[in-house]
PDB file of C-alpha atoms in Angstrom:
ATOM      1  CA  UNK V   1      59.203 -54.954  41.681  1.00 44.00           C
ATOM      2  CA  UNK V   2      59.130 -52.741  38.645  1.00 66.00           C
ATOM      3  CA  UNK V   3      58.921 -49.688  40.911  1.00 86.00           C
ATOM      4  CA  UNK V   4      62.594 -49.850  41.928  1.00 92.00           C
ATOM      5  CA  UNK V   5      65.523 -48.183  40.180  1.00 94.00           C
ATOM      6  CA  UNK V   6      69.048 -48.930  41.353  1.00 96.00           C
ATOM      7  CA  UNK V   7      71.884 -51.423  41.208  1.00 96.00           C
ATOM      8  CA  UNK V   8      73.626 -54.078  43.268  1.00 93.00           C
ATOM      9  CA  UNK V   9      76.466 -51.742  44.294  1.00 96.00           C
ATOM     10  CA  UNK V  10      74.730 -48.590  45.576  1.00 96.00           C
ATOM     11  CA  UNK V  11      71.283 -50.056  46.204  1.00 97.00           C
ATOM     12  CA  UNK V  12      68.047 -48.324  45.240  1.00 97.00           C
ATOM     13  CA  UNK V  13      68.025 -44.798  43.820  1.00 97.00           C
ATOM     14  CA  UNK V  14      64.245 -44.500  43.781  1.00 97.00           C
ATOM     15  CA  UNK V  15      61.071 -46.387  44.613  1.00 95.00           C
ATOM     16  CA  UNK V  16      57.564 -45.772  43.289  1.00 93.00           C
ATOM     17  CA  UNK V  17      54.826 -46.527  45.814  1.00 90.00           C
ATOM     18  CA  UNK V  18      51.852 -47.612  43.704  1.00 86.00           C
ATOM     19  CA  UNK V  19      50.330 -50.466  45.730  1.00 78.00           C
ATOM     20  CA  UNK V  20      50.030 -52.826  42.796  1.00 63.00           C
ATOM     21  CA  UNK V  21      48.004 -55.794  43.982  1.00 53.00           C
ATOM     22  CA  UNK V  22      49.810 -57.949  41.407  1.00 54.00           C
ATOM     23  CA  UNK V  23      52.748 -57.864  43.793  1.00 54.00           C
ATOM     24  CA  UNK V  24      53.028 -59.984  46.903  1.00 57.00           C
ATOM     25  CA  UNK V  25      51.623 -58.534  50.047  1.00 68.00           C
ATOM     26  CA  UNK V  26      50.138 -55.096  50.019  1.00 79.00           C
ATOM     27  CA  UNK V  27      52.189 -51.940  50.591  1.00 85.00           C
ATOM     28  CA  UNK V  28      51.374 -50.345  53.947  1.00 87.00           C
ATOM     29  CA  UNK V  29      51.833 -46.584  53.852  1.00 88.00           C
ATOM     30  CA  UNK V  30      51.855 -44.528  57.055  1.00 91.00           C
ATOM     31  CA  UNK V  31      53.425 -41.432  55.525  1.00 91.00           C
ATOM     32  CA  UNK V  32      56.851 -41.249  57.183  1.00 95.00           C
ATOM     33  CA  UNK V  33      57.076 -45.055  57.401  1.00 96.00           C
ATOM     34  CA  UNK V  34      56.262 -47.274  54.436  1.00 93.00           C
ATOM     35  CA  UNK V  35      56.214 -51.077  54.291  1.00 93.00           C
ATOM     36  CA  UNK V  36      57.028 -51.815  50.657  1.00 92.00           C
ATOM     37  CA  UNK V  37      56.086 -55.248  49.324  1.00 88.00           C
ATOM     38  CA  UNK V  38      58.168 -57.113  46.751  1.00 85.00           C
ATOM     39  CA  UNK V  39      56.839 -59.135  43.859  1.00 80.00           C
ATOM     40  CA  UNK V  40      55.184 -62.422  44.781  1.00 78.00           C
ATOM     41  CA  UNK V  41      57.341 -65.456  44.022  1.00 76.00           C
ATOM     42  CA  UNK V  42      56.853 -69.216  44.220  1.00 74.00           C
ATOM     43  CA  UNK V  43      60.157 -69.987  45.936  1.00 73.00           C
ATOM     44  CA  UNK V  44      62.163 -68.400  48.706  1.00 68.00           C
ATOM     45  CA  UNK V  45      64.766 -67.170  46.190  1.00 75.00           C
ATOM     46  CA  UNK V  46      65.247 -63.394  46.135  1.00 79.00           C
ATOM     47  CA  UNK V  47      64.467 -61.379  42.988  1.00 82.00           C
ATOM     48  CA  UNK V  48      66.538 -58.487  41.633  1.00 86.00           C
ATOM     49  CA  UNK V  49      64.408 -55.713  43.161  1.00 87.00           C
ATOM     50  CA  UNK V  50      64.672 -57.321  46.586  1.00 89.00           C
ATOM     51  CA  UNK V  51      68.443 -57.669  46.176  1.00 93.00           C
ATOM     52  CA  UNK V  52      68.679 -53.962  45.366  1.00 95.00           C
ATOM     53  CA  UNK V  53      66.626 -52.956  48.424  1.00 96.00           C
ATOM     54  CA  UNK V  54      68.590 -55.364  50.633  1.00 95.00           C
ATOM     55  CA  UNK V  55      71.734 -53.614  49.411  1.00 97.00           C
ATOM     56  CA  UNK V  56      70.162 -50.277  50.400  1.00 98.00           C
ATOM     57  CA  UNK V  57      69.769 -51.569  53.947  1.00 98.00           C
ATOM     58  CA  UNK V  58      73.496 -52.385  53.954  1.00 98.00           C
ATOM     59  CA  UNK V  59      74.686 -49.091  52.425  1.00 98.00           C
ATOM     60  CA  UNK V  60      72.266 -46.784  54.218  1.00 97.00           C
ATOM     61  CA  UNK V  61      72.047 -44.644  51.080  1.00 98.00           C
ATOM     62  CA  UNK V  62      68.894 -42.509  50.843  1.00 98.00           C
ATOM     63  CA  UNK V  63      66.189 -43.469  48.347  1.00 98.00           C
ATOM     64  CA  UNK V  64      63.922 -41.049  46.478  1.00 98.00           C
ATOM     65  CA  UNK V  65      60.298 -42.035  47.084  1.00 96.00           C
ATOM     66  CA  UNK V  66      57.589 -41.194  44.576  1.00 94.00           C
ATOM     67  CA  UNK V  67      53.932 -41.882  45.330  1.00 92.00           C
ATOM     68  CA  UNK V  68      51.412 -42.782  42.657  1.00 91.00           C
ATOM     69  CA  UNK V  69      47.769 -41.774  43.041  1.00 90.00           C
ATOM     70  CA  UNK V  70      46.897 -45.478  43.505  1.00 88.00           C
ATOM     71  CA  UNK V  71      48.833 -45.878  46.773  1.00 86.00           C
ATOM     72  CA  UNK V  72      47.045 -46.175  50.129  1.00 82.00           C
ATOM     73  CA  UNK V  73      48.484 -43.053  51.783  1.00 85.00           C
ATOM     74  CA  UNK V  74      45.571 -40.868  52.878  1.00 86.00           C
ATOM     75  CA  UNK V  75      47.294 -37.778  51.430  1.00 87.00           C
ATOM     76  CA  UNK V  76      48.290 -39.407  48.120  1.00 87.00           C
ATOM     77  CA  UNK V  77      48.294 -37.283  44.966  1.00 89.00           C
ATOM     78  CA  UNK V  78      44.892 -36.944  43.308  1.00 87.00           C
ATOM     79  CA  UNK V  79      46.354 -37.844  39.907  1.00 88.00           C
ATOM     80  CA  UNK V  80      49.715 -38.955  38.575  1.00 88.00           C
ATOM     81  CA  UNK V  81      52.824 -39.088  40.738  1.00 91.00           C
ATOM     82  CA  UNK V  82      54.424 -36.912  43.429  1.00 92.00           C
ATOM     83  CA  UNK V  83      57.966 -36.812  44.801  1.00 93.00           C
ATOM     84  CA  UNK V  84      57.811 -37.340  48.578  1.00 93.00           C
ATOM     85  CA  UNK V  85      61.412 -36.934  49.674  1.00 95.00           C
ATOM     86  CA  UNK V  86      64.258 -39.151  50.813  1.00 98.00           C
ATOM     87  CA  UNK V  87      63.741 -42.363  52.744  1.00 98.00           C
ATOM     88  CA  UNK V  88      66.094 -45.082  53.982  1.00 98.00           C
ATOM     89  CA  UNK V  89      65.518 -48.835  53.837  1.00 98.00           C
ATOM     90  CA  UNK V  90      66.013 -49.880  57.456  1.00 98.00           C
ATOM     91  CA  UNK V  91      64.727 -53.446  57.605  1.00 97.00           C
ATOM     92  CA  UNK V  92      63.100 -56.350  55.823  1.00 95.00           C
ATOM     93  CA  UNK V  93      60.833 -59.196  56.827  1.00 93.00           C
ATOM     94  CA  UNK V  94      60.406 -62.296  54.684  1.00 86.00           C
ATOM     95  CA  UNK V  95      56.764 -63.364  54.360  1.00 83.00           C
ATOM     96  CA  UNK V  96      55.022 -66.457  53.077  1.00 80.00           C
ATOM     97  CA  UNK V  97      51.533 -67.874  52.921  1.00 77.00           C
ATOM     98  CA  UNK V  98      49.872 -70.989  51.627  1.00 72.00           C
ATOM     99  CA  UNK V  99      50.582 -74.651  52.152  1.00 68.00           C
ATOM    100  CA  UNK V 100      53.829 -76.438  51.389  1.00 68.00           C
ATOM    101  CA  UNK V 101      54.200 -76.919  47.654  1.00 63.00           C
ATOM    102  CA  UNK V 102      51.852 -74.021  46.938  1.00 66.00           C
ATOM    103  CA  UNK V 103      53.493 -71.394  49.097  1.00 76.00           C
ATOM    104  CA  UNK V 104      53.986 -67.837  47.913  1.00 79.00           C
ATOM    105  CA  UNK V 105      56.869 -65.728  49.177  1.00 82.00           C
ATOM    106  CA  UNK V 106      57.580 -61.994  49.279  1.00 84.00           C
ATOM    107  CA  UNK V 107      59.734 -59.467  51.110  1.00 88.00           C
ATOM    108  CA  UNK V 108      58.314 -56.576  53.120  1.00 91.00           C
ATOM    109  CA  UNK V 109      60.796 -53.682  53.344  1.00 94.00           C
ATOM    110  CA  UNK V 110      60.559 -50.943  55.958  1.00 97.00           C
ATOM    111  CA  UNK V 111      61.319 -47.488  54.533  1.00 97.00           C
ATOM    112  CA  UNK V 112      61.640 -44.521  56.908  1.00 98.00           C
ATOM    113  CA  UNK V 113      61.652 -40.877  55.869  1.00 97.00           C
ATOM    114  CA  UNK V 114      64.924 -39.054  56.501  1.00 97.00           C
ATOM    115  CA  UNK V 115      64.484 -36.386  59.202  1.00 96.00           C
ATOM    116  CA  UNK V 116      64.944 -32.675  58.556  1.00 94.00           C
ATOM    117  CA  UNK V 117      63.130 -32.467  55.213  1.00 93.00           C
ATOM    118  CA  UNK V 118      60.328 -30.121  54.260  1.00 89.00           C
ATOM    119  CA  UNK V 119      56.955 -31.797  54.863  1.00 84.00           C
ATOM    120  CA  UNK V 120      54.914 -33.463  52.135  1.00 82.00           C
ATOM    121  CA  UNK V 121      53.609 -30.953  49.585  1.00 81.00           C
ATOM    122  CA  UNK V 122      49.937 -31.821  49.845  1.00 81.00           C
ATOM    123  CA  UNK V 123      49.032 -29.000  47.440  1.00 80.00           C
ATOM    124  CA  UNK V 124      50.541 -30.985  44.574  1.00 84.00           C
ATOM    125  CA  UNK V 125      49.392 -31.647  42.019  1.00 85.00           C
ATOM    126  CA  UNK V 126      47.930 -28.166  41.659  1.00 86.00           C
ATOM    127  CA  UNK V 127      44.668 -27.577  39.800  1.00 88.00           C
ATOM    128  CA  UNK V 128      46.685 -26.554  36.737  1.00 89.00           C
ATOM    129  CA  UNK V 129      48.820 -29.721  36.956  1.00 86.00           C
ATOM    130  CA  UNK V 130      45.686 -31.867  37.280  1.00 86.00           C
ATOM    131  CA  UNK V 131      44.276 -30.251  34.133  1.00 88.00           C
ATOM    132  CA  UNK V 132      47.570 -30.864  32.302  1.00 86.00           C
ATOM    133  CA  UNK V 133      47.489 -34.500  33.423  1.00 83.00           C
ATOM    134  CA  UNK V 134      43.936 -34.857  32.110  1.00 85.00           C
ATOM    135  CA  UNK V 135      44.919 -33.372  28.732  1.00 87.00           C
ATOM    136  CA  UNK V 136      47.888 -35.737  28.445  1.00 86.00           C
ATOM    137  CA  UNK V 137      45.673 -38.740  29.226  1.00 82.00           C
ATOM    138  CA  UNK V 138      43.252 -37.584  26.536  1.00 85.00           C
ATOM    139  CA  UNK V 139      46.109 -37.353  24.041  1.00 81.00           C
ATOM    140  CA  UNK V 140      46.115 -33.530  23.915  1.00 67.00           C
TER     141      UNK V 140
END
């Protein structure tokens, strides 16, 4: 889960929703509720990113969520990344698939948007920001 920044004391500070299929299950993004999938693992041991998000469930601290243009949210940014506001990790479900000896495990975290925030800024990135992004990708 390279998309998580945080520590074992406070929990997660931020999460990037990118829907990398190299992870375990797929992220499920409904806008105000996101099911965030951990990295696939071959045992039921918990990785560092999952520990950090589990700690967030315990602390209740808000988490900054940033969406990448590759996520499945219908209103995702057209290019780059966009800050989407504060969410809280409110639950986790442990998943597995495959037969014994070849099983794969992952955690599916439920993130809910904190109420009272301004709605998603669907006008971002602006046309100017998209052009800047294109120039950066081209190396100026």
